Coordinates of C-alpha atoms in Angstrom, one line a residue:
M1408 CA 3.1 0.2 2.3
T1409 CA -0.1 1.8 1.2
A1410 CA -1.5 1.5 -2.4
F1411 CA -0.1 5.0 -3.0
D1412 CA 3.4 4.0 -1.9
N1413 CA 3.2 0.9 -4.1
G1414 CA 2.2 3.0 -7.0
I1415 CA 5.2 5.3 -6.9
A1416 CA 7.8 2.7 -5.7
L1417 CA 11.0 3.0 -7.7
Q1418 CA 14.3 1.1 -7.7
P1419 CA 17.7 2.2 -9.0
A1420 CA 18.4 0.9 -12.5
G1421 CA 21.5 2.8 -13.5
E1422 CA 22.9 6.4 -13.4
R1423 CA 20.0 8.8 -13.3
L1424 CA 17.7 5.9 -14.1
L1425 CA 14.9 4.3 -11.9
R1426 CA 12.6 1.4 -12.6
G1427 CA 9.0 1.1 -11.5
R1428 CA 6.0 -1.0 -12.3
T1429 CA 2.3 -0.4 -12.8
V1430 CA 0.0 -1.8 -10.2
P1431 CA -3.7 -2.8 -10.8
E1432 CA -5.0 -0.7 -7.9
W1433 CA -4.3 2.5 -10.0
A1434 CA -5.9 1.3 -13.2
N1435 CA -7.8 4.0 -15.1
M1436 CA -10.0 3.6 -18.2
V1437 CA -6.8 3.6 -20.3
G1438 CA -3.5 2.9 -18.5
P1439 CA -2.9 4.1 -15.0
F1440 CA -4.3 7.1 -13.3
G1441 CA -2.4 10.2 -14.5
G1442 CA -2.0 11.5 -11.0
I1443 CA 0.0 8.4 -9.9
T1444 CA 2.2 8.7 -13.0
A1445 CA 2.9 12.4 -12.2
A1446 CA 3.6 11.5 -8.6
A1447 CA 6.1 8.9 -9.6
L1448 CA 8.0 11.4 -11.9
L1449 CA 8.2 13.8 -9.0
R1450 CA 9.4 11.1 -6.7
A1451 CA 12.1 10.2 -9.2
I1452 CA 13.6 13.7 -8.8
E1453 CA 13.3 13.6 -5.0
L1454 CA 15.4 10.5 -5.0
Q1455 CA 18.3 12.0 -6.8
P1456 CA 21.3 12.7 -4.5
D1457 CA 21.9 16.2 -5.9
V1458 CA 18.3 17.4 -5.7
H1459 CA 18.3 21.1 -4.6
G1460 CA 15.4 22.5 -2.6
Q1461 CA 11.7 21.5 -2.7
P1462 CA 9.2 21.2 -5.5
V1463 CA 8.0 24.6 -6.9
A1464 CA 6.4 23.5 -10.2
L1465 CA 5.9 20.3 -12.3
T1466 CA 4.6 20.0 -15.8
V1467 CA 3.7 16.5 -17.1
N1468 CA 2.9 15.7 -20.7
Y1469 CA 1.1 12.4 -21.4
L1470 CA 2.3 11.3 -24.8
A1471 CA 0.9 7.7 -25.1
P1472 CA -0.9 5.2 -22.8
I1473 CA 1.3 3.4 -20.3
V1474 CA 0.7 -0.4 -20.6
E1475 CA 0.7 -2.8 -17.8
G1476 CA 4.3 -3.8 -16.6
D1477 CA 7.7 -2.3 -16.0
F1478 CA 8.7 1.2 -16.9
E1479 CA 11.9 3.3 -16.5
I1480 CA 12.2 6.9 -15.5
S1481 CA 15.3 8.9 -16.5
T1482 CA 16.1 12.3 -14.9
R1483 CA 18.5 15.1 -15.9
A1484 CA 19.3 18.2 -13.9
V1485 CA 19.5 20.8 -16.6
R1486 CA 20.7 23.7 -14.5
T1487 CA 21.2 24.4 -10.8
N1488 CA 21.3 27.9 -9.5
R1489 CA 21.6 29.3 -6.1
S1490 CA 17.9 29.3 -5.4
N1491 CA 16.4 26.9 -7.9
Q1492 CA 17.1 23.8 -10.0
H1493 CA 15.6 22.7 -13.3
W1494 CA 14.9 19.1 -14.3
L1495 CA 13.9 17.1 -17.4
V1496 CA 12.3 13.7 -16.9
E1497 CA 11.1 10.9 -19.2
L1498 CA 9.1 7.7 -18.6
C1499 CA 9.8 4.9 -21.1
Q1500 CA 8.6 1.4 -21.8
D1501 CA 10.7 -0.8 -24.0
G1502 CA 12.5 2.3 -25.3
D1503 CA 9.2 4.1 -26.2
V1504 CA 8.7 7.5 -24.5
K1505 CA 5.3 7.5 -22.9
T1506 CA 5.5 10.6 -20.6
T1507 CA 7.7 13.6 -20.3
A1508 CA 8.0 16.2 -17.5
T1509 CA 9.8 19.3 -16.5
A1510 CA 10.2 20.4 -13.0
V1511 CA 11.5 23.3 -10.9
F1512 CA 12.8 22.8 -7.4
G1513 CA 13.7 25.7 -5.2
V1514 CA 15.0 26.8 -1.8
R1515 CA 12.2 28.2 0.3
R1516 CA 12.8 31.6 1.9
D1517 CA 10.8 33.6 4.5
T1518 CA 9.2 36.5 2.6
W1519 CA 6.1 38.6 2.6
S1520 CA 3.1 36.4 1.7
D1521 CA -0.6 36.7 0.9
T1522 CA -3.4 34.6 -0.6
E1523 CA -5.8 36.4 -2.8
P1524 CA -8.6 33.8 -3.4
A1525 CA -10.7 32.7 -0.4
R1526 CA -11.2 29.0 0.4
P1527 CA -14.7 27.9 -0.3
S1528 CA -17.0 27.9 2.7
V1529 CA -18.2 24.3 3.0
P1530 CA -19.3 21.8 5.7
A1531 CA -16.5 19.9 7.6
P1532 CA -15.5 16.5 6.1
A1533 CA -17.4 14.6 8.9
E1534 CA -20.6 16.3 7.8
V1535 CA -20.3 15.3 4.2
P1536 CA -21.1 11.7 3.2
V1537 CA -18.5 9.5 1.4
G1538 CA -19.0 9.5 -2.3
P1539 CA -20.6 6.5 -4.1
D1540 CA -18.3 3.6 -5.0
K1541 CA -18.3 4.1 -8.8
G1542 CA -15.8 5.1 -11.4
P1543 CA -12.4 3.7 -12.3
T1544 CA -10.5 1.4 -10.0
W1545 CA -8.0 4.1 -8.8
M1546 CA -10.8 6.1 -7.2
R1547 CA -11.0 3.5 -4.4
N1548 CA -7.7 4.6 -3.2
Y1549 CA -9.2 7.9 -2.0
D1550 CA -11.8 8.9 0.6
M1551 CA -13.8 11.4 -1.6
R1552 CA -16.6 13.5 -0.1
Y1553 CA -18.3 15.6 -2.7
V1554 CA -19.7 18.9 -1.6
T1555 CA -20.8 19.9 -5.1
G1556 CA -20.4 18.5 -8.6
A1557 CA -20.3 14.7 -7.9
I1558 CA -20.0 12.4 -10.9
P1559 CA -23.3 12.6 -12.8
D1560 CA -25.7 9.8 -12.9
A1561 CA -27.6 8.8 -16.1
G1562 CA -30.5 11.1 -16.5
D1563 CA -29.0 14.0 -14.5
G1564 CA -28.9 16.1 -17.7
E1565 CA -26.6 19.0 -18.5
S1566 CA -25.2 21.4 -15.9
G1567 CA -24.6 25.1 -16.3
S1568 CA -21.4 24.8 -14.2
S1569 CA -18.4 22.6 -14.4
E1570 CA -17.4 23.3 -10.8
T1571 CA -16.6 20.4 -8.4
T1572 CA -15.6 20.8 -4.7
L1573 CA -14.8 17.8 -2.5
W1574 CA -13.0 16.8 0.6
V1575 CA -10.4 14.1 -0.2
R1576 CA -7.6 12.1 1.4
D1577 CA -5.8 8.8 0.8
N1578 CA -7.7 5.6 1.6
P1579 CA -6.4 4.4 4.0
P1580 CA -5.2 7.7 5.4
R1581 CA -1.6 8.5 4.7
P1582 CA 0.5 11.6 5.7
W1583 CA 0.7 14.2 3.0
D1584 CA 3.9 14.8 1.0
F1585 CA 4.7 16.4 -2.3
A1586 CA 4.1 13.2 -4.3
A1587 CA 0.6 12.8 -2.7
L1588 CA -0.1 16.5 -3.3
T1589 CA 0.9 16.0 -7.0
A1590 CA -1.5 13.1 -7.5
V1591 CA -4.5 14.8 -5.8
C1592 CA -4.2 17.8 -8.2
D1593 CA -5.4 15.3 -10.9
I1594 CA -8.2 13.9 -8.8
F1595 CA -11.1 15.5 -10.8
Y1596 CA -13.0 13.5 -13.4
P1597 CA -13.2 15.4 -16.8
R1598 CA -15.3 18.5 -16.4
I1599 CA -17.2 17.9 -19.6
Y1600 CA -18.9 14.9 -17.9
L1601 CA -20.6 17.4 -15.5
R1602 CA -21.5 19.9 -18.2
L1603 CA -23.0 17.4 -20.5
G1604 CA -24.3 15.1 -17.9
R1605 CA -22.8 12.0 -19.5
L1606 CA -19.5 10.1 -19.9
L1607 CA -17.5 10.4 -23.1
P1608 CA -13.9 9.7 -24.2
A1609 CA -11.6 12.2 -22.5
G1610 CA -8.2 12.4 -21.0
T1611 CA -5.5 14.8 -19.7
V1612 CA -2.9 15.8 -22.3
S1613 CA -0.8 18.1 -20.0
I1614 CA -1.0 19.2 -16.4
T1615 CA 1.1 21.7 -14.5
V1616 CA 1.1 21.8 -10.7
Y1617 CA 2.3 24.7 -8.7
F1618 CA 3.3 23.9 -5.1
H1619 CA 2.6 26.7 -2.6
A1620 CA 3.2 24.6 0.5
D1621 CA 6.6 23.6 1.9
S1622 CA 7.5 20.4 3.7
D1623 CA 6.7 21.9 7.1
T1624 CA 3.2 22.9 6.0
L1625 CA 2.6 19.4 4.6
A1626 CA 3.8 17.8 7.8
A1627 CA 1.4 20.0 9.8
Q1628 CA -1.4 18.8 7.5
G1629 CA -0.9 15.2 8.7
D1630 CA -3.3 12.8 7.0
D1631 CA -6.3 15.0 7.3
H1632 CA -8.7 15.7 4.4
V1633 CA -7.8 18.6 2.0
L1634 CA -10.4 20.6 0.1
A1635 CA -10.1 20.3 -3.7
T1636 CA -12.0 22.4 -6.1
A1637 CA -11.9 22.7 -9.9
R1638 CA -13.7 24.1 -12.9
A1639 CA -13.2 24.3 -16.6
Q1640 CA -12.9 27.6 -18.5
Q1641 CA -13.2 26.9 -22.3
Y1642 CA -14.4 24.0 -24.4
S1643 CA -13.5 24.1 -28.1
S1644 CA -12.0 22.0 -31.0
G1645 CA -11.9 18.8 -28.9
H1646 CA -10.1 20.3 -25.9
F1647 CA -10.9 22.1 -22.7
D1648 CA -8.8 23.5 -19.9
Q1649 CA -9.5 23.4 -16.1
A1650 CA -8.0 25.1 -13.1
A1651 CA -7.9 23.6 -9.6
Q1652 CA -7.1 24.6 -6.0
I1653 CA -6.1 22.4 -3.1
W1654 CA -6.7 23.8 0.3
G1655 CA -5.3 22.6 3.6
A1656 CA -5.7 23.2 7.3
G1657 CA -6.3 26.7 8.5
G1658 CA -7.4 27.8 5.0
R1659 CA -3.9 27.4 3.6
L1660 CA -3.6 27.1 -0.2
L1661 CA -1.3 24.1 -0.7
A1662 CA -1.3 23.9 -4.5
T1663 CA -2.9 25.0 -7.7
S1664 CA -3.0 23.2 -11.0
H1665 CA -3.9 23.8 -14.7
Q1666 CA -4.4 21.2 -17.3
I1667 CA -5.6 20.7 -20.9
V1668 CA -7.9 17.8 -21.6
Y1669 CA -8.9 16.3 -24.9
F1670 CA -12.5 15.0 -25.5
K1671 CA -14.5 13.3 -28.2
G1672 CA -18.2 14.1 -28.7

């Protein structure tokens, strides 16, 4: 099992209840990497025997830090329609709710399709050096190759843009699935670091992932790098929002995400 599989490993603990455990490989500055938590919540739904369709949207709200040790995830199918299914999910430790989520799963159908944004024009992954080994522990579980907007060094100063674009895949390489796609939507360090050119307390409060790829598209992606890009839009009153795109082989848009982040400073 890879570090990612260990991070989202869940065991049955009762009706609609699964038990997992934090692993040190996914440690962040406070608690585990938010992306691995979101991926575990999605996997909890995927493991339900009555799951209907494939992931369409997932919203995760981070209520309080998850401490080292066991946790439990409860799931509830709120409503199942012909084409979609709605879920409520909670992650608890010792009876204390730490994370909540809602999700929509749906049956994919062949329809007219189009992608309005264009994938950024960037060098191939092999032409971009692997990023420096710095940052929280969880970053070592990814092969990150920054095209623009790498983590700033001391003395870099402020930037007029918050945009980061990088090639990324699991380290070691692992075939893409919906859980891995969920986690990589949260791969970006806080945008305010780049704007101000320094680190300061910051963390995601809520993230929503929209899945544009189906399981066949992810299977075709294999374990290749995906192109991830993100930028913030507004900083005010201790919060900022950021939008991200995840691009796959052939310029296919695999997922988009939006999140709100708190900061101090």
